Structure formats: C-alpha cells, structure tokens
Short mmCIF file of C-alpha atoms in Angstrom, two decimals:
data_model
loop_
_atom_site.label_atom_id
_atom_site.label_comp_id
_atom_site.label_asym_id
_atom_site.label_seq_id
_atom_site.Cartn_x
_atom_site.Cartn_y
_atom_site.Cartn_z
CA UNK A 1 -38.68 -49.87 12.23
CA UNK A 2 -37.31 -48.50 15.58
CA UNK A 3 -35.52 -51.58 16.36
CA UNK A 4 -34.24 -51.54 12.59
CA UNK A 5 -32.66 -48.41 13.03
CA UNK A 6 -31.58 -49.38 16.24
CA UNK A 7 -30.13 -52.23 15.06
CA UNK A 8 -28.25 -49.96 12.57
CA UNK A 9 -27.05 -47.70 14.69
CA UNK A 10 -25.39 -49.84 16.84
CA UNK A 11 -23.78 -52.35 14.52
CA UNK A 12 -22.29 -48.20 12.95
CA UNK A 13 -21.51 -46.77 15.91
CA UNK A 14 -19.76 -50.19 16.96
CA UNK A 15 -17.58 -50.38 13.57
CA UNK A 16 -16.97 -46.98 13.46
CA UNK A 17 -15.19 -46.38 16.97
CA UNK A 18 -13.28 -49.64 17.06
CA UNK A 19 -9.94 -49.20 17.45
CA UNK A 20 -8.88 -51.78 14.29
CA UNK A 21 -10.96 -49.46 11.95
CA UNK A 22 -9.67 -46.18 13.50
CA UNK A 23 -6.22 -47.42 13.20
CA UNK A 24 -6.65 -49.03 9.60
CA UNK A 25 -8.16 -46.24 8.09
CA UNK A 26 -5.51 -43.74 9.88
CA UNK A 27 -2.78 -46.38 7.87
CA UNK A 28 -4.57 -46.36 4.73
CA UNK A 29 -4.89 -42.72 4.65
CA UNK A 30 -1.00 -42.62 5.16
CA UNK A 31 -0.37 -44.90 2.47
CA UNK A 32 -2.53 -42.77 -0.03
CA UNK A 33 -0.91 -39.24 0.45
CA UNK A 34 2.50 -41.40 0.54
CA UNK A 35 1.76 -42.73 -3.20
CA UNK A 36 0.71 -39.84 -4.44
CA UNK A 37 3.74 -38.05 -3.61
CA UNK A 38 5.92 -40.96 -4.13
CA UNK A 39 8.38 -38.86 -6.42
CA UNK A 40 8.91 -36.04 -3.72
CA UNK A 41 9.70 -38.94 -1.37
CA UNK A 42 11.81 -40.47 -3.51
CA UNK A 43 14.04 -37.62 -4.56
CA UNK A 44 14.14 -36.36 -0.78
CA UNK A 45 15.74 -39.50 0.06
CA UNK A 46 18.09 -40.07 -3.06
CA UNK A 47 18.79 -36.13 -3.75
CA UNK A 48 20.84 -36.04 -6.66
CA UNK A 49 22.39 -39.63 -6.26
CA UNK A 50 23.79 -40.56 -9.45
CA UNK A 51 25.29 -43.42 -10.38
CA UNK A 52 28.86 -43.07 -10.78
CA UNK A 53 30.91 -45.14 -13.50
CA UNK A 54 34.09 -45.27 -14.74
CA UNK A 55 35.26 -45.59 -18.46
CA UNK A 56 38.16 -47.33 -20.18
CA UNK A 57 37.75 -46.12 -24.06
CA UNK A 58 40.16 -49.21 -26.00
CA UNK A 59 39.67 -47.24 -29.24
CA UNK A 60 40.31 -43.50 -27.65
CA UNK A 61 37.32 -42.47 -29.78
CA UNK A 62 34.05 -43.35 -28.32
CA UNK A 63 34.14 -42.03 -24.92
CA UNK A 64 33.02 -38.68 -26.18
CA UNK A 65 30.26 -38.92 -28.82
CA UNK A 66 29.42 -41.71 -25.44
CA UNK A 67 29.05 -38.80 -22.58
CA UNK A 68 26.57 -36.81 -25.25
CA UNK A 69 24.37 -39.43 -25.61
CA UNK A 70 24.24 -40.52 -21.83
CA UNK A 71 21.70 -39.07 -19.43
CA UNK A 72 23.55 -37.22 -16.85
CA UNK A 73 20.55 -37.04 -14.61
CA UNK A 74 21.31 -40.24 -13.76
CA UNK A 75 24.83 -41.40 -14.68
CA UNK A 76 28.48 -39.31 -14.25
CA UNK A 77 30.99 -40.99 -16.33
CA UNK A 78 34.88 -40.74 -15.95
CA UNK A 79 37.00 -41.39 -18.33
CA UNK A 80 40.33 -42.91 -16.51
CA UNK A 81 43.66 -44.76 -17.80
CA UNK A 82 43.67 -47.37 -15.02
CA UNK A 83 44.24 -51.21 -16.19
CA UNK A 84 40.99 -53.18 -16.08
CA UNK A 85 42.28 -55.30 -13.64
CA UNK A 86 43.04 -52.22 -11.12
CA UNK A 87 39.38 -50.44 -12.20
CA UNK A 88 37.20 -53.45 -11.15
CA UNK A 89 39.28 -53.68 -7.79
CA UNK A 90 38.49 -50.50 -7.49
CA UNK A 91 34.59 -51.26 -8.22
CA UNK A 92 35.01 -54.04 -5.58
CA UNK A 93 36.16 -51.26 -3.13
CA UNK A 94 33.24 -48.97 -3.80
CA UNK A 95 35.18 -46.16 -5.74
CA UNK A 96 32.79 -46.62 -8.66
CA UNK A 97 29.44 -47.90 -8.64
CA UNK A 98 30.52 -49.54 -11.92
CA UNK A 99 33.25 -49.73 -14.66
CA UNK A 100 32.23 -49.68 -18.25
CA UNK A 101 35.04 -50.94 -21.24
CA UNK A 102 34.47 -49.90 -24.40
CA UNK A 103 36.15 -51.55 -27.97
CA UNK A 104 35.13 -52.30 -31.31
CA UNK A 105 34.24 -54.78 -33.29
CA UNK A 106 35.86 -56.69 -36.60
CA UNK A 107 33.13 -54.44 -38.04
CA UNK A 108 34.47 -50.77 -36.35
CA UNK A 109 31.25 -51.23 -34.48
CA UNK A 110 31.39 -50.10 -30.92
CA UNK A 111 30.41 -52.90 -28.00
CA UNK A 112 30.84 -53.00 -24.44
CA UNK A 113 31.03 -55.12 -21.51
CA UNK A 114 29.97 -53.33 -18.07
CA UNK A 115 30.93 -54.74 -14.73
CA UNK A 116 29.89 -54.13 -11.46
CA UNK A 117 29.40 -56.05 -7.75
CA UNK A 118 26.09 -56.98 -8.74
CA UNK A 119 24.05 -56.62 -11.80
CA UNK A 120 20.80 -56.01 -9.76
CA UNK A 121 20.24 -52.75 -11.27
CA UNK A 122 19.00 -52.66 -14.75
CA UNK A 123 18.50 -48.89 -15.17
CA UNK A 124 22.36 -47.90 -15.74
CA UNK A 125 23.05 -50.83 -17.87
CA UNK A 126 19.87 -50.09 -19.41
CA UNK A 127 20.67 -46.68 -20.12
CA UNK A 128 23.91 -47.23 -21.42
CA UNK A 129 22.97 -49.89 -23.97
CA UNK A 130 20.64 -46.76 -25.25
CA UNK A 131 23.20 -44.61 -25.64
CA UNK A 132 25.65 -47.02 -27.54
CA UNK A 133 22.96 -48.11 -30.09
CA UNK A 134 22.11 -44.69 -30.76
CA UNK A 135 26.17 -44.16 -31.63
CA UNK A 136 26.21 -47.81 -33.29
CA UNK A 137 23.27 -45.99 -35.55
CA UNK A 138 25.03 -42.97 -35.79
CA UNK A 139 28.63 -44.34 -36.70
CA UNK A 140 26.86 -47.07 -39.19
CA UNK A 141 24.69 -44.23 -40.95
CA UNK A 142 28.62 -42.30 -41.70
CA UNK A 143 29.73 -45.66 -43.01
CA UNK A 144 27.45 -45.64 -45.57
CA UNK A 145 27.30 -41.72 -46.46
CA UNK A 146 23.43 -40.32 -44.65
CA UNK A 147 23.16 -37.28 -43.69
CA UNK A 148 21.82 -36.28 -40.76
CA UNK A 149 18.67 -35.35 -42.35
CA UNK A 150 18.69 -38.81 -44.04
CA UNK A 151 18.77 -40.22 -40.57
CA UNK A 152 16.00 -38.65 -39.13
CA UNK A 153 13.67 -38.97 -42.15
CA UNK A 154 14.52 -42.66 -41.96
CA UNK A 155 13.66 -43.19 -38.03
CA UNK A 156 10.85 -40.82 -38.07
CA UNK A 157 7.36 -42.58 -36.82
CA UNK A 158 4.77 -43.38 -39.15
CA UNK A 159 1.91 -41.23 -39.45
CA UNK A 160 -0.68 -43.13 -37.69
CA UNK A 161 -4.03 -42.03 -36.03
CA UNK A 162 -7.23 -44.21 -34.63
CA UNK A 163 -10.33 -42.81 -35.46
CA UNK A 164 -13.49 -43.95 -33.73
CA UNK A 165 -16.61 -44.35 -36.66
CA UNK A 166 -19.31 -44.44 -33.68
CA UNK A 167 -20.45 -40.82 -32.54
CA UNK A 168 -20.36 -41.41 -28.82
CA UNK A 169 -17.27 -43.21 -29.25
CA UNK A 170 -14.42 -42.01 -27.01
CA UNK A 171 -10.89 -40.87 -27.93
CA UNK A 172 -8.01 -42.50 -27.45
CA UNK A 173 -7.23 -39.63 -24.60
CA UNK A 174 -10.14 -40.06 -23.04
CA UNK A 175 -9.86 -43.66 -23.08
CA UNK A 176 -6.96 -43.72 -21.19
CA UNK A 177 -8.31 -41.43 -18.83
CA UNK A 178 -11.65 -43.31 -18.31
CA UNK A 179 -9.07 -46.70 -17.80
CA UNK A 180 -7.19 -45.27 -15.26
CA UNK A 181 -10.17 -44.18 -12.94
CA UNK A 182 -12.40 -47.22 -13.79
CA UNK A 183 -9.21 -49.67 -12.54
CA UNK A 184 -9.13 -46.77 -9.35
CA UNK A 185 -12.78 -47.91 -9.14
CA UNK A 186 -12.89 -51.24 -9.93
CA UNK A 187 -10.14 -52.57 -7.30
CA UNK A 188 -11.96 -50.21 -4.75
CA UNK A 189 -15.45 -52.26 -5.40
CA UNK A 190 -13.14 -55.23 -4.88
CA UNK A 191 -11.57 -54.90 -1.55
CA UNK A 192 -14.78 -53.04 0.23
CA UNK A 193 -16.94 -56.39 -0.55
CA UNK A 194 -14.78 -58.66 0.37
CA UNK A 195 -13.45 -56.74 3.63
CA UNK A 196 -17.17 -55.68 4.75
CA UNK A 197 -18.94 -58.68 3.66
CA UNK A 198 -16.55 -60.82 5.66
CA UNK A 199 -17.15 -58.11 8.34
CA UNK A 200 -20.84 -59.07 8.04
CA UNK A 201 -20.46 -62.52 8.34
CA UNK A 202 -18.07 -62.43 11.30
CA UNK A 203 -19.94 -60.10 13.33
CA UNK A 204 -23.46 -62.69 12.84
CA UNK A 205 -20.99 -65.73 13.88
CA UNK A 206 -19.65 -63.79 16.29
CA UNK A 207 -23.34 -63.63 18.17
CA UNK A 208 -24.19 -66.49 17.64
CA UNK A 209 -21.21 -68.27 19.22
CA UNK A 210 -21.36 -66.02 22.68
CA UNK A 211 -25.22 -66.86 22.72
CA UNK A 212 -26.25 -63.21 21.76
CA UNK A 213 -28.57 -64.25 18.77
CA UNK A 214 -30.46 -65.91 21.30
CA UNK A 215 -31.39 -62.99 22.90
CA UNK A 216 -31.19 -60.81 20.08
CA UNK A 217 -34.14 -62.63 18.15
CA UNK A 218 -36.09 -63.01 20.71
CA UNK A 219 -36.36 -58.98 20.92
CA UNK A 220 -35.59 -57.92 17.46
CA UNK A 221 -37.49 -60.15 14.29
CA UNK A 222 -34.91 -61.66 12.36
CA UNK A 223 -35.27 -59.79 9.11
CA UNK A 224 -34.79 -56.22 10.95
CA UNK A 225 -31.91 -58.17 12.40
CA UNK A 226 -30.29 -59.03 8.98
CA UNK A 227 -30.95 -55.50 7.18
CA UNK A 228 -29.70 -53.92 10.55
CA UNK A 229 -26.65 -55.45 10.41
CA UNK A 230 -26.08 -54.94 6.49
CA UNK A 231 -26.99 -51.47 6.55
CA UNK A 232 -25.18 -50.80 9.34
CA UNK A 233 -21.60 -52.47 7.83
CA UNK A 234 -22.60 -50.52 4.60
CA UNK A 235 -22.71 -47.34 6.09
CA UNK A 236 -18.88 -47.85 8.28
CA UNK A 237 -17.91 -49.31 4.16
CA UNK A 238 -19.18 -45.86 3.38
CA UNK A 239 -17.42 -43.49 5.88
CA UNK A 240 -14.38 -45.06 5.24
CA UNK A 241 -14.59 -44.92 1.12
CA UNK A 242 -15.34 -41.42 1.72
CA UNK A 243 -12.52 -40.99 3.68
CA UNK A 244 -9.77 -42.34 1.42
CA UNK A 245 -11.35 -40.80 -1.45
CA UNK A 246 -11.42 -37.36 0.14
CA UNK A 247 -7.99 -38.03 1.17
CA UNK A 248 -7.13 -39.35 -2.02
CA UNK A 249 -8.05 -36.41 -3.87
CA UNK A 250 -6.47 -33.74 -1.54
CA UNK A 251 -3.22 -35.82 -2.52
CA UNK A 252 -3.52 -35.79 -6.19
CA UNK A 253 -4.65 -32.33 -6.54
CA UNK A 254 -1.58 -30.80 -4.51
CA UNK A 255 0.91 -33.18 -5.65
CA UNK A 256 0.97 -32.09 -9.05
CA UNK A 257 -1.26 -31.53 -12.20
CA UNK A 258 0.33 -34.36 -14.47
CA UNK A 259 -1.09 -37.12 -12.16
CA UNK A 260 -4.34 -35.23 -11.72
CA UNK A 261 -5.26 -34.88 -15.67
CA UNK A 262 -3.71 -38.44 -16.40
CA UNK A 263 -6.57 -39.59 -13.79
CA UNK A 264 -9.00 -37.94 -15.83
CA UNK A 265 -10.51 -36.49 -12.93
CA UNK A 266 -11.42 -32.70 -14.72
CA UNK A 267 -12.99 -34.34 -18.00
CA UNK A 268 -14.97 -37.67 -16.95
CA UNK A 269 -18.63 -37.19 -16.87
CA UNK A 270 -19.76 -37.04 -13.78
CA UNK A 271 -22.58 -40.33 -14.48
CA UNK A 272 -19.84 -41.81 -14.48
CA UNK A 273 -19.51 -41.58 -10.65
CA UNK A 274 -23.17 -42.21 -10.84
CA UNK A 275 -23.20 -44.70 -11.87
CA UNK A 276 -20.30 -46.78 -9.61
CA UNK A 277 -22.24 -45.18 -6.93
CA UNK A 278 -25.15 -47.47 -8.14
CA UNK A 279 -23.30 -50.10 -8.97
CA UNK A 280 -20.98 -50.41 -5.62
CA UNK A 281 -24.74 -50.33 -3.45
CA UNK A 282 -26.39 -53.12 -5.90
CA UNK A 283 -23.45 -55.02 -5.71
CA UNK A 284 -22.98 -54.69 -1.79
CA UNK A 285 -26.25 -55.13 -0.97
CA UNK A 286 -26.21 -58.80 -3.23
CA UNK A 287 -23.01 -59.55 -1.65
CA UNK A 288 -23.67 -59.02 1.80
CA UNK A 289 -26.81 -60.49 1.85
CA UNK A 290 -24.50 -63.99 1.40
CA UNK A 291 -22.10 -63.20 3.64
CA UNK A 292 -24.97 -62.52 6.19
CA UNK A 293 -27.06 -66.02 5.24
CA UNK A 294 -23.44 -67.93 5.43
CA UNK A 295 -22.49 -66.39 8.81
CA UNK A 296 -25.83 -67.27 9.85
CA UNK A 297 -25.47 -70.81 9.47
CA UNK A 298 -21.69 -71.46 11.29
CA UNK A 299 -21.74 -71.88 15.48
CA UNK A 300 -18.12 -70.64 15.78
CA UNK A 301 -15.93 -67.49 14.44
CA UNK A 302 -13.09 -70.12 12.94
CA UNK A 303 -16.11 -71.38 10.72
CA UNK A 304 -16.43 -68.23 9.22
CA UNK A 305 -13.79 -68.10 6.14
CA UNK A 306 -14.61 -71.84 5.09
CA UNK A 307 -18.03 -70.73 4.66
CA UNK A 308 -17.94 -67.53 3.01
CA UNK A 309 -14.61 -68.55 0.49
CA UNK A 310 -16.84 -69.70 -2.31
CA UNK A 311 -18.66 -66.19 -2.39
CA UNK A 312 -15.19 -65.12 -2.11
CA UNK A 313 -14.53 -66.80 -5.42
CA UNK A 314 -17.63 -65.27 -6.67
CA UNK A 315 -16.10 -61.46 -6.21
CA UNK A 316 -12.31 -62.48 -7.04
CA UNK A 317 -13.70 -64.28 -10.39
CA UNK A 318 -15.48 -61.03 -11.12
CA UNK A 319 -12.46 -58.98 -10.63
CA UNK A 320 -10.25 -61.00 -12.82
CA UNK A 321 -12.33 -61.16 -15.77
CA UNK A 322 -12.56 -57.00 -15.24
CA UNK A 323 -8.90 -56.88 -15.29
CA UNK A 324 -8.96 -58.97 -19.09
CA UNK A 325 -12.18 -56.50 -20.04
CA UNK A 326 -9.70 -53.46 -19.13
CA UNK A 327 -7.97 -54.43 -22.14
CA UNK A 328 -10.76 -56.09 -23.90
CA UNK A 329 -14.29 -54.01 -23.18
CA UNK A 330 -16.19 -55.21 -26.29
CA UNK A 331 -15.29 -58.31 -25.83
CA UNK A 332 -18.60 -60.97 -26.31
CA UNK A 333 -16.69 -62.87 -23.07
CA UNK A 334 -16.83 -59.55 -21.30
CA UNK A 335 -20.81 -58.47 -22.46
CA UNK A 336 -22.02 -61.78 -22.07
CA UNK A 337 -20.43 -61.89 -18.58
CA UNK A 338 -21.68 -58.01 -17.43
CA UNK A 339 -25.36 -59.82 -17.88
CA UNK A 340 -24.45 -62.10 -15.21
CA UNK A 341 -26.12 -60.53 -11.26
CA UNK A 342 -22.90 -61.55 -9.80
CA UNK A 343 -20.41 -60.21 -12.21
CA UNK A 344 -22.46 -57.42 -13.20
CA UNK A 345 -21.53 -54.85 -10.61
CA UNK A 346 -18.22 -54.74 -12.22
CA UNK A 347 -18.21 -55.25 -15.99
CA UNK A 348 -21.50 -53.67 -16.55
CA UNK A 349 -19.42 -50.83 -14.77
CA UNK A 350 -16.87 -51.38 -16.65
CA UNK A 351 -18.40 -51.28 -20.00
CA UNK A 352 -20.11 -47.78 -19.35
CA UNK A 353 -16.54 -46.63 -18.10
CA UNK A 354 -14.72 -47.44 -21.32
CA UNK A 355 -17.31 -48.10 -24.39
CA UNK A 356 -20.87 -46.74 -25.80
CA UNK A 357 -23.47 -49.22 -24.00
CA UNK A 358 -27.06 -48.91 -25.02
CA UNK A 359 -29.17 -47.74 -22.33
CA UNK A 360 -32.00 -51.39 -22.96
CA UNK A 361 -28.24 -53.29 -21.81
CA UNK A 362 -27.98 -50.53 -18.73
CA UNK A 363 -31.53 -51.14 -18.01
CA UNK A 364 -31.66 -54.75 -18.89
CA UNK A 365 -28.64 -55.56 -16.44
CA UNK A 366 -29.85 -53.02 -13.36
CA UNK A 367 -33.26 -55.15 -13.08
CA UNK A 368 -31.82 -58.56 -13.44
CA UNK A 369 -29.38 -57.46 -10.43
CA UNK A 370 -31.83 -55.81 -8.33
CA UNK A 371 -34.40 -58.89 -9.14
CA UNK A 372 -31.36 -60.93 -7.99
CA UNK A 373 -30.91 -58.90 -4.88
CA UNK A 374 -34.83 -58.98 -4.28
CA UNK A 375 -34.87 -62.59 -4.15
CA UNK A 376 -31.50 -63.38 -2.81
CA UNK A 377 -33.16 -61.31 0.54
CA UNK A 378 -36.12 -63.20 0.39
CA UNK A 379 -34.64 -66.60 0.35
CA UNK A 380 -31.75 -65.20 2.55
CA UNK A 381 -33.82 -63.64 5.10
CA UNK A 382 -36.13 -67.37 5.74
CA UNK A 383 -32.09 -69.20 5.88
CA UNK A 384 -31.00 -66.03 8.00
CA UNK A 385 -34.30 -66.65 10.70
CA UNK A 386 -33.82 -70.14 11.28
CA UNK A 387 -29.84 -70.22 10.76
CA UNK A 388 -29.38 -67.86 13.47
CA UNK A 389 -30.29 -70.47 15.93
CA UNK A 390 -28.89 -73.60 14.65
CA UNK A 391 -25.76 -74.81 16.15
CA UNK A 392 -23.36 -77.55 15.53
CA UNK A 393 -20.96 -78.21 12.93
CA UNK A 394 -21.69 -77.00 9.64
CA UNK A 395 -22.77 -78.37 6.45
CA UNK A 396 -23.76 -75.84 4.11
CA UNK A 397 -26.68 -77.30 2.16
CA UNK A 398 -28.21 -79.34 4.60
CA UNK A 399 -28.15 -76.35 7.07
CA UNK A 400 -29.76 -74.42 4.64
CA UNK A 401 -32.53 -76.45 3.86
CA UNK A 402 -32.93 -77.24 7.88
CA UNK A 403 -32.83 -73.31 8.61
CA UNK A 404 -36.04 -72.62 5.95
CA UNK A 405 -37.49 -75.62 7.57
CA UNK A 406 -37.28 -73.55 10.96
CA UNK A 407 -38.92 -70.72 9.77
CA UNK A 408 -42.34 -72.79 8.85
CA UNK A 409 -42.33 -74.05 12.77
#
C-alpha cells in the first residue's frame, strides 16, 4: 500500500503544482466572480447609456401618449420637425442612434417604421413595438367605448395554479430552484470527467511513450499503478471543484440576494449535495477506469484522443439526454435511461434533483453502478497490466484481448 499511496501522491502533487492547472484554475476562478457580477460590470461600462431616438409624429397626436408608454431607462425620445430625409442624414451622422416616424392607418390605427444604420439591435425596436401595441390597445378600446376598468378586467391573467397530488411532490418554486442547481451540477459532472479522464489517459500514454512504464512496473504492481494514478487525478479533480465552488459561492452570496435564492441555495436539502457527491465519485471512478485501460493500450500521446473519443461519446450522450430530462424528468426515456451504469451518474441524479424517486430505484441503480465499476476494474486492471507494455500501433480490440493474454504469462 506504500507504493499505492506513493503512487498517489505523486501523480497529486504533480497535477496540482503544474503551471497549466495553476493558471487554469486562476482563469476559471476569474471567469466565475466575473459572471456573477455580470450586471455591475455591465452597468460600470455602459453607465446610463441610453439609446437616443428621434421622433417625427405625422398625426401630431401620438408622440405623447408614445413617451408614457416607453421605458426611459433605456430609450430618450425627441420629438423634432426636421424632414425625414434631413433626420436619417442625421442618423447616418451619428446625431441619433435612430429615427422613429410615426402615422396612421386607413383604420386611425397608429404604425411605424424605425430606421437606423443597422438594425442589429433588437432591444429598442423591440421596446418600441411594446409601447405602440399597448397605445394600438388603448386607442382601439376608446373606439369602441371600454373603460379603463373594462380594459383591465379583459387583459387580466387567468386564474391558474398547479397543484402537485403526490405528498413529497415539489412546488413549482422549488422546482425551479432544484433545476437551476441540478443544471449547475450536472454540466460540472460533465466537464470534470471528460477533462480528468482525458488527464488520466494522457498521463499513462505519456509513460509509456518515454519508456517510464517500463520501469515503473517493474517497481510498482500494475494495479497499485492504475488506482494510483486514478486516485491521484481524482483528488487534483477535487481541489479544483472545491475551488470554483468556494469561489463560486463567495460570488453569489455578495453579489446580490436575487441570484442567490433563484439558485435555491438556502432551501435545497442538503442530500441533495449528498447525493452528487456520490454520484460525481461512482461516476469518476467508472469513467476513469476507461480512460486509464484506453491510455494503457496506445504507444504515443497523439494516440490518445482517437482512443478515448468513444468513451467520450459515452459522457456527451449522457449529458444530452440530461439536458431533454431537465425538461422531461418522468419521462420513461429518461427512467429507463438513469438504470443504465453509464448514464446513471447523471439522470439517476437528475431524477432525485427534480422528482420523488423511490428509494428500491436509488438503491437498485447505486449497486448496478458500483457492480459496474467493480468489474469494469477487474477486467480493466488485467487490460491495464499487460497494456502498459505493449507497443505499436493500436487496434483497440485486438490489443485488448493481447494485453489479458499478457497477464496469464
């Protein structure tokens, strides 16, 4: 077990004072405290930018009830007397960020044709069209004699509430909530297996191409070797996750309460983080145990992402069908799916995150992924003894079956 540990140590220590993960995490970390004060940063460079546009009112009745309805956040309108010709040369010259012509129609129904250099930006057109159909609605409610109180009683929402039958159903609040930090979650599972167990794989290719693995068996038993290495990758995956997160949540909890509760941080359960705890380690662990067998069995570093793309495949198909279960939880694609070892660390997730799951299905899918996982090691770690010394150019099944035959000699 020394050598294990040693083993461990070393492939941790390695990882963790490279200079690519120092400077990636230091980037990441930047990245994270940026987004979650993106409006601060956003406002600090805009200020009170508004958008400025100029008004030529045909019927000499619109342009006021028009300013009341328009947000003057972000628009300032001006009402000039210019031609139209003159007020988009004007536009062209950058006195107005755009020129706005109002008339009516055969009905005495305001419309409008805006003009500016570029119609890239939809917000102010956007926001404009709002505030015309609102006086279209208003002007074609006095036409036919509604009050005001006839107005609102006609455009007032329908009454209409979801209630959940089950008793351990959530709300529709919490259900948000739980959405939110299970997609957090879920595209955090994603990236860490795919970045680490590449990691994995390079690092065993990497060995084996200087001629290290030659030495390195010969001193440490294969299967030490393998968990060293995984172990070791899992706890720099670690560090780092902890890292973001605790960054991550230093962020959100000064940068303002409304991002904070819509995260759902202050009313999840915590099993929930229990529970992607377990799920992120089970899933790792099966993951990187192919990534290790597959690095095992390639000679040179350029080898590496042919090898490992259709585990690859594996995680990205996993994520995918997580993304439709966001929507879609109870979904007999989805359950069926969460049963699966290889899909499991994410739906099954997934399903506890958003809907009532029996605890037989909890237990059911934990021991078909850790049986999984148990044999996946024990077939991975005969490949990963006799892979480690086969060179040559790679083909993936034969090598496989010439690796276990290497372990019987």
């Amino acid at each position: 077990m020394n050598k294990f540990f040693l083993v461990a140590g070393h492939t941790y220590g390695t990882k963790l004072r490279a200079k690519a993960f120092l400077v990636t995490t230091a980037i990441t970390c930047l990245l994270i405290i940026g987004v979650a004060n993106i409006q601060p940063i956003i406002e600090f460079f805009t200020g009170d930018e508004k958008t400025h546009v100029a008004v030529i009112d045909r019927t000499g009745s619109l342009y006021g009830p028009l300013e009341k309805q328009v947000s003057h956040d972000q628009i300032a309108l001006t009402k000039i007397t210019d031609m139209e010709n003159e007020a988009k040369e004007a536009v062209k010259e950058g006195k107005w960020d755009g020129l706005l012509v109002l008339s009516i129609d055969a009905e005495g129904l305001p419309e409008a044709v805006y003009y500016a250099n570029t119609i890239v930006d939809n917000q102010t057109p956007d926001e404009l069209k709002r505030a015309l159909s609102q006086l279209k609605t208003a002007l074609s409610a006095a036409k036919l004699g509604l009050t005001d109180e006839q107005m609102a009683e006609l455009y007032k929402p329908v009454p209409f509430q979801k209630v959940a039958l089950e008793k351990n159903a959530k709300t529709e609040e919490e259900l948000n909530q739980a959405r939110a930090l299970v997609y957090v979650l879920l595209f955090a599972m994603y990236m860490f297996v795919l970045m680490y167990g590449g990691m994995i794989a390079t690092e065993v290719a990497t060995e084996k191409s200087s001629r290290v693995m030659e030495i390195l068996v010969s001193s440490v038993p294969p299967v030490q070797q393998l968990f060293g290495k995984i172990i070791g990758v899992a706890l720099v995956s670690l560090t780092q996750f902890f890292v973001f997160f605790a960054v991550a949540f230093a962020a959100l909890k000064t940068s303002g309460q409304e991002v904070w509760r819509f995260l759902g941080f202050d009313h999840l359960p915590a099993s929930i983080f229990v529970y992607a705890l377990v799920f992120f380690l089970l899933g790792y662990l099966l993951y990187a145990v192919l990534f290790a067998v597959l690095g095992s069995l390639v000679s040179r570093v350029e080898d590496v992402q042919p090898a490992i793309t259709p585990v690859m495949m594996l995680v990205v198909a996993a994520f995918m069908i997580a993304m439709f279960g966001l929507n879609a939880p109870e979904s007999a694609f989805v359950t069926g799916a969460s049963f699966v070892p290889f899909f499991a660390p994410m739906l099954m997730f997934l399903r506890i995150g958003l809907v009532s799951v029996p605890g037989w299905e909890v237990a059911l899918c934990l021991v078909l992924l850790a049986a999984t996982t148990a044999l996946l090691i024990y077939f991975g770690a005969k490949v990963y003894r006799g892979g480690v010394l086969m060179y040559g150019r790679m083909n993936i099944f034969k090598d496989i079956k010439r690796a276990i035959q290497l372990t019987k000699k």
